[in-house]
Short mmCIF file of N, CA and C in Angstrom, two decimals:
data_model
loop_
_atom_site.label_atom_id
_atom_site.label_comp_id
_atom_site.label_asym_id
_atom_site.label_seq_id
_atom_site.Cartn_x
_atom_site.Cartn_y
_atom_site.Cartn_z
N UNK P 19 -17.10 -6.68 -6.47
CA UNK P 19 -15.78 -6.29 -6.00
C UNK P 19 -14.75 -6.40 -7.12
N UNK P 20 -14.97 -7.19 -8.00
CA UNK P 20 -14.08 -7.80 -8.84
C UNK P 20 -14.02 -6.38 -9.87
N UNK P 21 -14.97 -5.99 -10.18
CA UNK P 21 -15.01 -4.63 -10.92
C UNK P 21 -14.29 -3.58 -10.69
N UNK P 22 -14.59 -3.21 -8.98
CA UNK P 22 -13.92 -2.42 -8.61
C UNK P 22 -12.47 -2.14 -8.39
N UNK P 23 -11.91 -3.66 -8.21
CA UNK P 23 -10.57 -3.81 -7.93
C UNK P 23 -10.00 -3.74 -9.77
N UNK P 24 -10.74 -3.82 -10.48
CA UNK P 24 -10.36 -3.67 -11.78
C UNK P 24 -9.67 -2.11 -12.12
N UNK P 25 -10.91 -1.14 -11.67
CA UNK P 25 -10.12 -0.05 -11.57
C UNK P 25 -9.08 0.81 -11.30
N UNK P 26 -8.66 -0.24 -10.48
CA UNK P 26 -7.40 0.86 -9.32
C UNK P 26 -6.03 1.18 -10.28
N UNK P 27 -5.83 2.35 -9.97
CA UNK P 27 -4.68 3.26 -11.01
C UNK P 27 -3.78 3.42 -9.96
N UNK P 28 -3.96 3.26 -8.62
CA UNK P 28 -2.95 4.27 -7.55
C UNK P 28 -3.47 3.40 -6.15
N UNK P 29 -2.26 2.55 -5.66
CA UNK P 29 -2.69 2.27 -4.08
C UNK P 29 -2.07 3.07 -3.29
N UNK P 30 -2.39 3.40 -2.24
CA UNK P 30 -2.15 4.19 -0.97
C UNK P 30 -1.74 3.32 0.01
N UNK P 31 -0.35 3.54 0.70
CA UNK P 31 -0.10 2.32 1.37
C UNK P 31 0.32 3.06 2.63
N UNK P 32 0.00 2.44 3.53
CA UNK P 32 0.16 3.06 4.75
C UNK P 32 1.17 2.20 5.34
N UNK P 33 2.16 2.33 6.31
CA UNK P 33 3.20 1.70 6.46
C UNK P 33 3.56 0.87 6.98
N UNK P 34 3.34 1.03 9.07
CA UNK P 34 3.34 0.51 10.37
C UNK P 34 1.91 -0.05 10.28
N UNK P 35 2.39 -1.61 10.22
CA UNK P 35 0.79 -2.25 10.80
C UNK P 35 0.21 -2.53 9.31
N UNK P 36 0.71 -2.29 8.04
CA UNK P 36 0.51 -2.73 6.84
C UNK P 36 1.89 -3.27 6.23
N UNK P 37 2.22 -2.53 5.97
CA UNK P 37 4.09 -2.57 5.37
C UNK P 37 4.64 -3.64 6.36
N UNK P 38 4.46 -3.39 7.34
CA UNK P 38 5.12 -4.03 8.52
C UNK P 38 4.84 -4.55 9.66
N UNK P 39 4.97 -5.05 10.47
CA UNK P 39 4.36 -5.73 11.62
C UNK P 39 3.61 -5.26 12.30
N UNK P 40 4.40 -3.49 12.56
CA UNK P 40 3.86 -3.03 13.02
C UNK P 40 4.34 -2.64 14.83
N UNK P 41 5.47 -3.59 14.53
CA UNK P 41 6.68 -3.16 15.46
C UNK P 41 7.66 -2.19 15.17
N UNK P 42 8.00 -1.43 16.22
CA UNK P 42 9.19 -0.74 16.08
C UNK P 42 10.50 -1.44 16.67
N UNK P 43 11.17 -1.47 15.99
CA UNK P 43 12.45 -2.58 16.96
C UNK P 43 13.56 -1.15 16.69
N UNK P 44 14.29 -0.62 18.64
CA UNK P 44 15.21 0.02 18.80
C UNK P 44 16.69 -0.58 19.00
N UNK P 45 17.68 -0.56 18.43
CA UNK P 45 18.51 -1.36 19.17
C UNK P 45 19.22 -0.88 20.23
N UNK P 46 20.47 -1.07 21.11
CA UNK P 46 20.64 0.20 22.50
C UNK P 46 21.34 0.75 21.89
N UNK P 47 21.64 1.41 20.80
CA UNK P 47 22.19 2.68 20.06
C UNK P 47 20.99 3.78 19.66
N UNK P 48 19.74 2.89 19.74
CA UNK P 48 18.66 3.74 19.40
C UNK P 48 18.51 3.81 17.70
N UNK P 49 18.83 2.69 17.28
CA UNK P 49 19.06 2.62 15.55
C UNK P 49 17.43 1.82 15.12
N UNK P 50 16.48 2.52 14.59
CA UNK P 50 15.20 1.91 14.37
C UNK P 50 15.29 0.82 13.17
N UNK P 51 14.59 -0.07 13.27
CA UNK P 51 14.84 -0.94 12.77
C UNK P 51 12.73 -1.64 11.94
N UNK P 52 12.76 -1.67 11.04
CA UNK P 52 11.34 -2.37 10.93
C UNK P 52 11.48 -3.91 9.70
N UNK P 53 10.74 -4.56 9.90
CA UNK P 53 10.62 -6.00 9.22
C UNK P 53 9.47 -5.45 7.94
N UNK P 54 9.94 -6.17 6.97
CA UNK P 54 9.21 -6.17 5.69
C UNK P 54 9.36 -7.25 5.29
N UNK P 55 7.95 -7.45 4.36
CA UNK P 55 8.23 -9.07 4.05
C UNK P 55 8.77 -8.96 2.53
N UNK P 56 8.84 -9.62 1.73
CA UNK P 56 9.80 -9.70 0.69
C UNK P 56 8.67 -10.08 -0.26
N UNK P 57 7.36 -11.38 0.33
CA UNK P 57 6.53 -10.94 -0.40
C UNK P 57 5.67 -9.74 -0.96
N UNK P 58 5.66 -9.21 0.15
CA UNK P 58 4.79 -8.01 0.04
C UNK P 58 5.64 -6.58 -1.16
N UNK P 59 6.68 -7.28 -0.87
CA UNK P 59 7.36 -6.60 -2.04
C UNK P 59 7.25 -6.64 -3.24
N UNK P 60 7.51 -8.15 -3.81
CA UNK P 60 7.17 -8.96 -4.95
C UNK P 60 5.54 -8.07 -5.24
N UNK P 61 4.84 -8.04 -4.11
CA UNK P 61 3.23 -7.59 -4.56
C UNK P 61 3.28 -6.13 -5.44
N UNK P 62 3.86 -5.27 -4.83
CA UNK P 62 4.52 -4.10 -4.83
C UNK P 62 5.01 -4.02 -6.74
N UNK P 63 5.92 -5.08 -6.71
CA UNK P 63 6.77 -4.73 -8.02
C UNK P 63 5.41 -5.26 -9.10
N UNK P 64 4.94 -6.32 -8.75
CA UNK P 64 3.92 -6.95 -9.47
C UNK P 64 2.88 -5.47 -10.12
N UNK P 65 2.87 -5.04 -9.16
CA UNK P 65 1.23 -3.91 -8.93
C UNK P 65 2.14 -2.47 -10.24
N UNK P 66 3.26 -2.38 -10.02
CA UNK P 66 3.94 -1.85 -10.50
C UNK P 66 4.36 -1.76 -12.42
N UNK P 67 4.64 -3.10 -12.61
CA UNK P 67 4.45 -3.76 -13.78
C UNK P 67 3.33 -3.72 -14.48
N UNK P 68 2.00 -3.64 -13.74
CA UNK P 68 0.76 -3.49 -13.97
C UNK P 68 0.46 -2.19 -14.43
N UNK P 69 1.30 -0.99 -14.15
CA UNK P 69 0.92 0.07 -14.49
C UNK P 69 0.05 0.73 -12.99
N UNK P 70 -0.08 0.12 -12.21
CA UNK P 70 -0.81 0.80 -10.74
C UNK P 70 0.40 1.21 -9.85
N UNK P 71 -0.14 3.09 -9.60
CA UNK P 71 1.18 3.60 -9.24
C UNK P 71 1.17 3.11 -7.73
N UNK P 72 2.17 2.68 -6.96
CA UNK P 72 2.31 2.62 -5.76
C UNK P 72 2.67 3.52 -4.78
N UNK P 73 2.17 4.20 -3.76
CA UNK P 73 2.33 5.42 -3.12
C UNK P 73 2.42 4.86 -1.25
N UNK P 74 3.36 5.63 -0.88
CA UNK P 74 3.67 5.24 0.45
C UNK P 74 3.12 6.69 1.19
N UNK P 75 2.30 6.37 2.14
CA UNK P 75 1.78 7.37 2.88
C UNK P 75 1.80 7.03 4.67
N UNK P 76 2.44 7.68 4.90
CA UNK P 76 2.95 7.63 6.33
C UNK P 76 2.64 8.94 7.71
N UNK P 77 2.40 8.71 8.55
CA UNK P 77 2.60 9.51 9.82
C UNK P 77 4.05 10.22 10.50
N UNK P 78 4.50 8.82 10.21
CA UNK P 78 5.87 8.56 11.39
C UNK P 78 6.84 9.44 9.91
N UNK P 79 8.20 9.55 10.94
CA UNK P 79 9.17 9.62 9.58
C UNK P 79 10.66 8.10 9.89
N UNK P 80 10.85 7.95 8.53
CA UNK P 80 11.69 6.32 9.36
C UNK P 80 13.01 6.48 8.32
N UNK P 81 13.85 5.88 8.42
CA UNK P 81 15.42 5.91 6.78
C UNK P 81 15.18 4.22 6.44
N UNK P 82 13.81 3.44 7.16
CA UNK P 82 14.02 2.41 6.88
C UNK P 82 12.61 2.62 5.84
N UNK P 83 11.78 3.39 5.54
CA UNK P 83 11.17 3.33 5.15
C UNK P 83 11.60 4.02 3.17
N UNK P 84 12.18 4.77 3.58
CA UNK P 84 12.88 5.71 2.44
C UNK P 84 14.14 4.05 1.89
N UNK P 85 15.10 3.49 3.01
CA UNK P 85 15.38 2.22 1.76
C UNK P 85 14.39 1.82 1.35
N UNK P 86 13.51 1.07 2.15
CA UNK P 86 12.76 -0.19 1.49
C UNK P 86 12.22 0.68 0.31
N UNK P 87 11.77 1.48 0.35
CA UNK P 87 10.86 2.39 -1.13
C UNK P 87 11.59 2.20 -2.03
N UNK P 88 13.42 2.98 -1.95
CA UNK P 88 14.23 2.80 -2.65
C UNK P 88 14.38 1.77 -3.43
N UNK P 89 14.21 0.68 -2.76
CA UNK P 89 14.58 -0.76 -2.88
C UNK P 89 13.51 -1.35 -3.85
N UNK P 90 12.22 -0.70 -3.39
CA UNK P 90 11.22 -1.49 -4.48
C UNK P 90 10.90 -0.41 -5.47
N UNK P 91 11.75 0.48 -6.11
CA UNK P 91 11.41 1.77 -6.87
C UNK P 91 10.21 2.49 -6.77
N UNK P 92 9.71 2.78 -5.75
CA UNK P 92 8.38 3.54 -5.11
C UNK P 92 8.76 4.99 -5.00
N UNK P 93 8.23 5.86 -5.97
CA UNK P 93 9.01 6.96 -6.00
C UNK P 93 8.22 8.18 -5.07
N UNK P 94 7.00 7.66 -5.12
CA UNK P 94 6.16 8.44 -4.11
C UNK P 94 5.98 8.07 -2.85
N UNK P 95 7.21 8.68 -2.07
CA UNK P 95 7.24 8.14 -0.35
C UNK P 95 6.56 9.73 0.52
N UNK P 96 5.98 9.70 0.65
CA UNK P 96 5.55 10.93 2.20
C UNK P 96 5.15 10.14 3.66
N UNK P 97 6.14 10.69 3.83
CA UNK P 97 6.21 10.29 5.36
C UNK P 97 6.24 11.88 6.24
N UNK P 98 5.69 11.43 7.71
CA UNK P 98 5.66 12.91 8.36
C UNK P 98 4.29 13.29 8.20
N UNK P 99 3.32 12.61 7.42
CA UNK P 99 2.04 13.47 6.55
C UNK P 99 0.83 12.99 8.06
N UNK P 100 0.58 14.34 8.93
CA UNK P 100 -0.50 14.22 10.00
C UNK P 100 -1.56 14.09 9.40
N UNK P 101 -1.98 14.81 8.52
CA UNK P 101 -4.11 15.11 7.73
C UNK P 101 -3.39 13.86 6.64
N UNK P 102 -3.56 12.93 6.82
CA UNK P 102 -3.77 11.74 5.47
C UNK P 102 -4.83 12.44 4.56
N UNK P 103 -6.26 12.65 5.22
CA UNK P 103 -7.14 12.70 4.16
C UNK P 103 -6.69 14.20 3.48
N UNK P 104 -6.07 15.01 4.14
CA UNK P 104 -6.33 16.69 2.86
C UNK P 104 -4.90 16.07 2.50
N UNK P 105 -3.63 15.40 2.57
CA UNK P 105 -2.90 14.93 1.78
C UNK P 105 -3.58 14.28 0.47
N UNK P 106 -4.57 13.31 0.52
CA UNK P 106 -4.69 12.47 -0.43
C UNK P 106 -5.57 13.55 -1.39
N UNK P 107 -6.36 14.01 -0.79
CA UNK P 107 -7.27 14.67 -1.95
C UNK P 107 -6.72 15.66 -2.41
N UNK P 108 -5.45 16.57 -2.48
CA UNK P 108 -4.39 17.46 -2.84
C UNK P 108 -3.81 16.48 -3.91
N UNK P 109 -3.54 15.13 -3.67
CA UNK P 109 -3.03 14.12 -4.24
C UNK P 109 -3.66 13.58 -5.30
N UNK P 110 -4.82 13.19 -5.42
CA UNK P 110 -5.89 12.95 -6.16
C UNK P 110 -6.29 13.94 -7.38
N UNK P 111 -6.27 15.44 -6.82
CA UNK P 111 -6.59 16.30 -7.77
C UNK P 111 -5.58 16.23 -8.89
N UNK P 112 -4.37 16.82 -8.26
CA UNK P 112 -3.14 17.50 -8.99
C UNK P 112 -2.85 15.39 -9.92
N UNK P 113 -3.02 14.51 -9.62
CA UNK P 113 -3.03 13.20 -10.61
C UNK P 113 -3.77 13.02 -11.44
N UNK P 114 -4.66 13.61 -11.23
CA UNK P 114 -6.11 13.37 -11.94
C UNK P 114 -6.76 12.23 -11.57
N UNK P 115 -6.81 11.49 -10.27
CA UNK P 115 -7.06 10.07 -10.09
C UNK P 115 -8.78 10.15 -9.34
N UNK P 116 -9.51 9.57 -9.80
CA UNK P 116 -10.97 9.97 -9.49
C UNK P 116 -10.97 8.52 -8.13
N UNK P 117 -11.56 8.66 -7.55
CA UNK P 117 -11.85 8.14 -5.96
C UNK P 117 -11.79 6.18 -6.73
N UNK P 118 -12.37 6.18 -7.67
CA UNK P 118 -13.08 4.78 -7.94
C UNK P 118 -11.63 3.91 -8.61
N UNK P 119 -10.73 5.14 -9.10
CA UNK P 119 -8.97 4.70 -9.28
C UNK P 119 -8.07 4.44 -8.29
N UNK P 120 -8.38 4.97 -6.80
CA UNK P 120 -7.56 4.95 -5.51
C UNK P 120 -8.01 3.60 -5.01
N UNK P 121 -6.99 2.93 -4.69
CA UNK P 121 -7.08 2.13 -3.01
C UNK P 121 -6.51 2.61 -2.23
N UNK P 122 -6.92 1.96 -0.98
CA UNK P 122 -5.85 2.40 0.36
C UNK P 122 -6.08 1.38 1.22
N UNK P 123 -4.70 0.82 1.40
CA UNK P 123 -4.47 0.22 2.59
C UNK P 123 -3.79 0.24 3.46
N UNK P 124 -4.63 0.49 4.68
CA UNK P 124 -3.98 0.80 5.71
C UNK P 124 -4.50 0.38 7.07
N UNK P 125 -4.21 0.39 8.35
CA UNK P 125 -4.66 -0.53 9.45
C UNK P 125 -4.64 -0.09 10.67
N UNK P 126 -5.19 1.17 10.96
CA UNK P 126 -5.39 2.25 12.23
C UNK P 126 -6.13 3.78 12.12
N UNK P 127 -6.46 3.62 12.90
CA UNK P 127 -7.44 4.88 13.11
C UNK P 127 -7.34 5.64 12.64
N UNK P 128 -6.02 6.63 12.09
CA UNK P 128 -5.44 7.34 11.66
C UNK P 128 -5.71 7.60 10.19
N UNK P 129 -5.57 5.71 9.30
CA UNK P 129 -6.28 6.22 8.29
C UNK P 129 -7.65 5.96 7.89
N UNK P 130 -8.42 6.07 8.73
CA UNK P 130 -9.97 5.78 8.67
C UNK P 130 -10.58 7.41 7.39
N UNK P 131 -9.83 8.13 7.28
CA UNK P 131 -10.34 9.78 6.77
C UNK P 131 -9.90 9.53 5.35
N UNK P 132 -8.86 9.33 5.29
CA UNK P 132 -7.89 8.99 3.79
C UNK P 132 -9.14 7.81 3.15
N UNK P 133 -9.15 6.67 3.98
CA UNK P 133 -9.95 5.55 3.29
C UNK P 133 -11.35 5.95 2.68
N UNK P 134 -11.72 7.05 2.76
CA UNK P 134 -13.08 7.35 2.74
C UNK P 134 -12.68 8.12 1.78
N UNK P 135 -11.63 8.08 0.98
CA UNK P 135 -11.61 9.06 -0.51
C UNK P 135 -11.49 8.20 -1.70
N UNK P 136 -10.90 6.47 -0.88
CA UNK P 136 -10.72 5.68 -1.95
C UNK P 136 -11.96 4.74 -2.45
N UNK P 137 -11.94 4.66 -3.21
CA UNK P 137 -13.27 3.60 -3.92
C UNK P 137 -13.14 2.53 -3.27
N UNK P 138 -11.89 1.76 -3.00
CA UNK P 138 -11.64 0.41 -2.14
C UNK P 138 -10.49 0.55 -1.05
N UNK P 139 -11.47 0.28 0.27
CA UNK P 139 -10.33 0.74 1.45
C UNK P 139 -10.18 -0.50 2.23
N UNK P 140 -9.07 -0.86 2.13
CA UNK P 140 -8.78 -2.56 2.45
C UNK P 140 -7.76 -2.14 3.79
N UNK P 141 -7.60 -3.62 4.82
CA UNK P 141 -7.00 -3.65 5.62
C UNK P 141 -6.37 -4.72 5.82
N UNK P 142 -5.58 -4.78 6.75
CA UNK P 142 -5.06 -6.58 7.24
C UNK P 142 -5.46 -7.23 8.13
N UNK P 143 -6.05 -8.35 8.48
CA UNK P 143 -6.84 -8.72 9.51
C UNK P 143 -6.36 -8.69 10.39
N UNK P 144 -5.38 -8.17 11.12
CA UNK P 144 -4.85 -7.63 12.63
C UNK P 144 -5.45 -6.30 12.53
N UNK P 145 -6.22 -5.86 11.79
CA UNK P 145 -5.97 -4.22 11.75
C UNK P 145 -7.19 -4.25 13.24
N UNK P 146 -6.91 -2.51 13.40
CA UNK P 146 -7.50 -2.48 14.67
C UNK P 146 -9.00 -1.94 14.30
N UNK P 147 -9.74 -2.78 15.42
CA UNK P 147 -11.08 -3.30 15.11
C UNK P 147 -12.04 -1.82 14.38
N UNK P 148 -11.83 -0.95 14.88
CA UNK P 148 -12.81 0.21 14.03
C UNK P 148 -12.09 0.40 12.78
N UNK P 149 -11.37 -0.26 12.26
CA UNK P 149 -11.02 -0.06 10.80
C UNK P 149 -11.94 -1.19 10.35
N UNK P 150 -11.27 -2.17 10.64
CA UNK P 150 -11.82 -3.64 10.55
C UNK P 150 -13.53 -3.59 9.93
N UNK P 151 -14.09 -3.22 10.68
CA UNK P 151 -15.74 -3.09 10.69
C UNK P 151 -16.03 -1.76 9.72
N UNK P 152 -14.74 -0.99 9.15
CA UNK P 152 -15.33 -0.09 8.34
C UNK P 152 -15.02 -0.02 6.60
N UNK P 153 -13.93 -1.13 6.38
CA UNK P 153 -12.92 -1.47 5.34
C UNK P 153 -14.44 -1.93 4.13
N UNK P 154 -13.91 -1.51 2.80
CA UNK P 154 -14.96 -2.57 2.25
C UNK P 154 -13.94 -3.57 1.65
N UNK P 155 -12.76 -4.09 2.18
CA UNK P 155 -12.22 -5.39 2.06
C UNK P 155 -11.11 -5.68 3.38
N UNK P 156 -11.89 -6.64 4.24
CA UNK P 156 -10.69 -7.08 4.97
C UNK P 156 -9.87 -8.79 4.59
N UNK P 157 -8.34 -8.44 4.43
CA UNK P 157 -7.54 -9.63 4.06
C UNK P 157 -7.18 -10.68 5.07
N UNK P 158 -6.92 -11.69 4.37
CA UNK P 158 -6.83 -12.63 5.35
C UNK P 158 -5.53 -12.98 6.08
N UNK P 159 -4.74 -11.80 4.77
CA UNK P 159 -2.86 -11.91 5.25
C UNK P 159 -3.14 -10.60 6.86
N UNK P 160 -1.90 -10.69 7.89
CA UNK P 160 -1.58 -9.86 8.54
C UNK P 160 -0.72 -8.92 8.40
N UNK P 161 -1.07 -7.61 8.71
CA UNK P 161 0.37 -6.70 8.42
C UNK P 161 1.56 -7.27 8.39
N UNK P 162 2.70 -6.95 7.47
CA UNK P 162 3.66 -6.71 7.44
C UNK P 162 4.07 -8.77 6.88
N UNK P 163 2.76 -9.41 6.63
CA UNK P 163 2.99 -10.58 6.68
C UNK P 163 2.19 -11.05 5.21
N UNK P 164 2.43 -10.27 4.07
CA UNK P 164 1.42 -10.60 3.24
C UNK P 164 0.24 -9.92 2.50
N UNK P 165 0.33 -8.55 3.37
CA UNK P 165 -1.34 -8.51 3.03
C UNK P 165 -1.30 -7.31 2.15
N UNK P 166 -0.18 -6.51 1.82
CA UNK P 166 0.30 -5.99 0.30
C UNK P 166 -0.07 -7.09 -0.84
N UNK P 167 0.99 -8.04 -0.70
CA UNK P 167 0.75 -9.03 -1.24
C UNK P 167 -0.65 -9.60 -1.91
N UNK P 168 -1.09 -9.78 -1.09
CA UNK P 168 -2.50 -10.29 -1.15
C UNK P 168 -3.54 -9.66 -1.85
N UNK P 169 -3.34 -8.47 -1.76
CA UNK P 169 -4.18 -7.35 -2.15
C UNK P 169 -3.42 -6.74 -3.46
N UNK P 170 -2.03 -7.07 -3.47
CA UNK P 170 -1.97 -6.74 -4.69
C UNK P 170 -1.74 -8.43 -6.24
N UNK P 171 -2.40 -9.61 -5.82
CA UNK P 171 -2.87 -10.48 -6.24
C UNK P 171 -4.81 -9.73 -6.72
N UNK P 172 -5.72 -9.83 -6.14
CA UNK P 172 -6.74 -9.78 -5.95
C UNK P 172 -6.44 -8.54 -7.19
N UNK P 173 -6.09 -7.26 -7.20
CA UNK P 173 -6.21 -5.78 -8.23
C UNK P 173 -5.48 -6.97 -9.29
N UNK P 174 -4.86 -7.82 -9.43
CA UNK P 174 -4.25 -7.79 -10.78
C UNK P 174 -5.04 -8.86 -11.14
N UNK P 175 -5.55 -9.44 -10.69
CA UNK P 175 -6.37 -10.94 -10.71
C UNK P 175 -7.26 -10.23 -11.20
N UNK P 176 -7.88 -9.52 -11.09
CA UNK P 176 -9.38 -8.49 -11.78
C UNK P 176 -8.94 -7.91 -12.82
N UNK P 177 -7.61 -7.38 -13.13
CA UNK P 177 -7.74 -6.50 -14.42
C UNK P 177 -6.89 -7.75 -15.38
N UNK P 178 -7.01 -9.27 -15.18
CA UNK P 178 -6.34 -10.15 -15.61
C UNK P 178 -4.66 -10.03 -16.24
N UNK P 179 -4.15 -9.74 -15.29
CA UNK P 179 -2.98 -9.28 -15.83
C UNK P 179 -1.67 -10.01 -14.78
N UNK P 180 -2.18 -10.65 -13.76
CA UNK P 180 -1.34 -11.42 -12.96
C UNK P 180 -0.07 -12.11 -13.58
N UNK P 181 -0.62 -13.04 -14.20
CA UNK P 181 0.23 -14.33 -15.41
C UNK P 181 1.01 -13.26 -16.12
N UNK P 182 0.97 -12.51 -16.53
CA UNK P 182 1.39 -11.50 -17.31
C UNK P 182 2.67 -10.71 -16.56
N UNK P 183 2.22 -10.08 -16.04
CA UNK P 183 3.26 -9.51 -15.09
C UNK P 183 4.27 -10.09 -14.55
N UNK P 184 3.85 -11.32 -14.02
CA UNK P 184 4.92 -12.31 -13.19
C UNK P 184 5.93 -12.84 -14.25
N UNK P 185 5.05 -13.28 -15.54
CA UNK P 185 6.12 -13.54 -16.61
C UNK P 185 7.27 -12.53 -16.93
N UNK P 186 6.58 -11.20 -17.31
CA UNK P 186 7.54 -10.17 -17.51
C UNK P 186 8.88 -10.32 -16.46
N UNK P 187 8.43 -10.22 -15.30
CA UNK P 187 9.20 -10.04 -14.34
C UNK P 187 9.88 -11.04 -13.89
N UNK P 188 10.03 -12.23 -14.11
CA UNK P 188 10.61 -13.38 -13.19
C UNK P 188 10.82 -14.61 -14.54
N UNK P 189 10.56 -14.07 -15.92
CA UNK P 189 9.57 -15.36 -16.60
C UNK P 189 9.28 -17.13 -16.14
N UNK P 190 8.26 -16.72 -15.58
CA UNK P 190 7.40 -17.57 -14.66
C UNK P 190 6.39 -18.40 -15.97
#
């Protein structure tokens, strides 16, 4: 595994139920609202520093999703995207990113098609159980609680570049 996670050039991040709890919170204005963790951010900027592009790939469309991206300079947001998998491999080509360079994490049925283009298709251990049993890495963080995070420890921990990064960024 350690090899493989060495490779990764490009994670695929899926949003609701990874990014986030996985709740939708309305308020009675009807103003959507979603929770992000701040670690999972830190994971984000870390993975970033590293040179691994970070890509937000979504179903839903959200303005909370377009800040938070904003917020962690993620310049590749698609949201709205129904076919994940003919998104990613349109995606893949035109990058030049070969399957064994992709991760994807994500935590519903939805992206069970996409995961099957990436060399390492990870989830969060809330994810729902036919992902769960099909992931070749499930984390021990829960959506929206870590498990960016986590997963983006483990890719930098393999291409030894953790200590490194965190220094750049925080000097740690």
């Amino acid at each position: 595994m350690k090899e493989a996670l060495s490779k990764i050039r490009c994670l695929i991040l899926d949003v609701d139920g990874t990014m986030t709890d996985g709740g939708v919170y309305l308020d009675s204005e009807g103003t959507e609202m979603k929770k992000f963790s701040i670690r999972d951010g830190a994971g984000i900027l870390l993975l970033r520093e590293a040179g691994v592009l970070p890509v937000i790939l979504t179903g839903r469309e959200s303005l909370c999703v377009t800040l938070r991206a904003r917020e962690l300079g993620i310049r590749q947001v698609y949201q709205g995207v129904k076919d994940k998998k003919e998104f990613l491999e349109r995606f893949q080509k035109e990058r030049n990113l070969s399957r064994q360079e992709t991760a994807y994490l994500g935590d519903d049925l939805n992206d069970l098609a996409a995961m099957s283009l990436a060399g390492i298709s990870a989830c969060p251990s809330d994810a729902a159980t036919g992902v769960l049993s099909r992931c070749s890495l499930v984390l021990k963080a829960r959506g929206g609680e870590g498990a960016v995070r986590e997963f983006a420890e483990l890719v930098l921990s393999a291409k030894e570049v953790l200590w490194d990064c965190a220094r750049r960024l925080w000097n740690v």
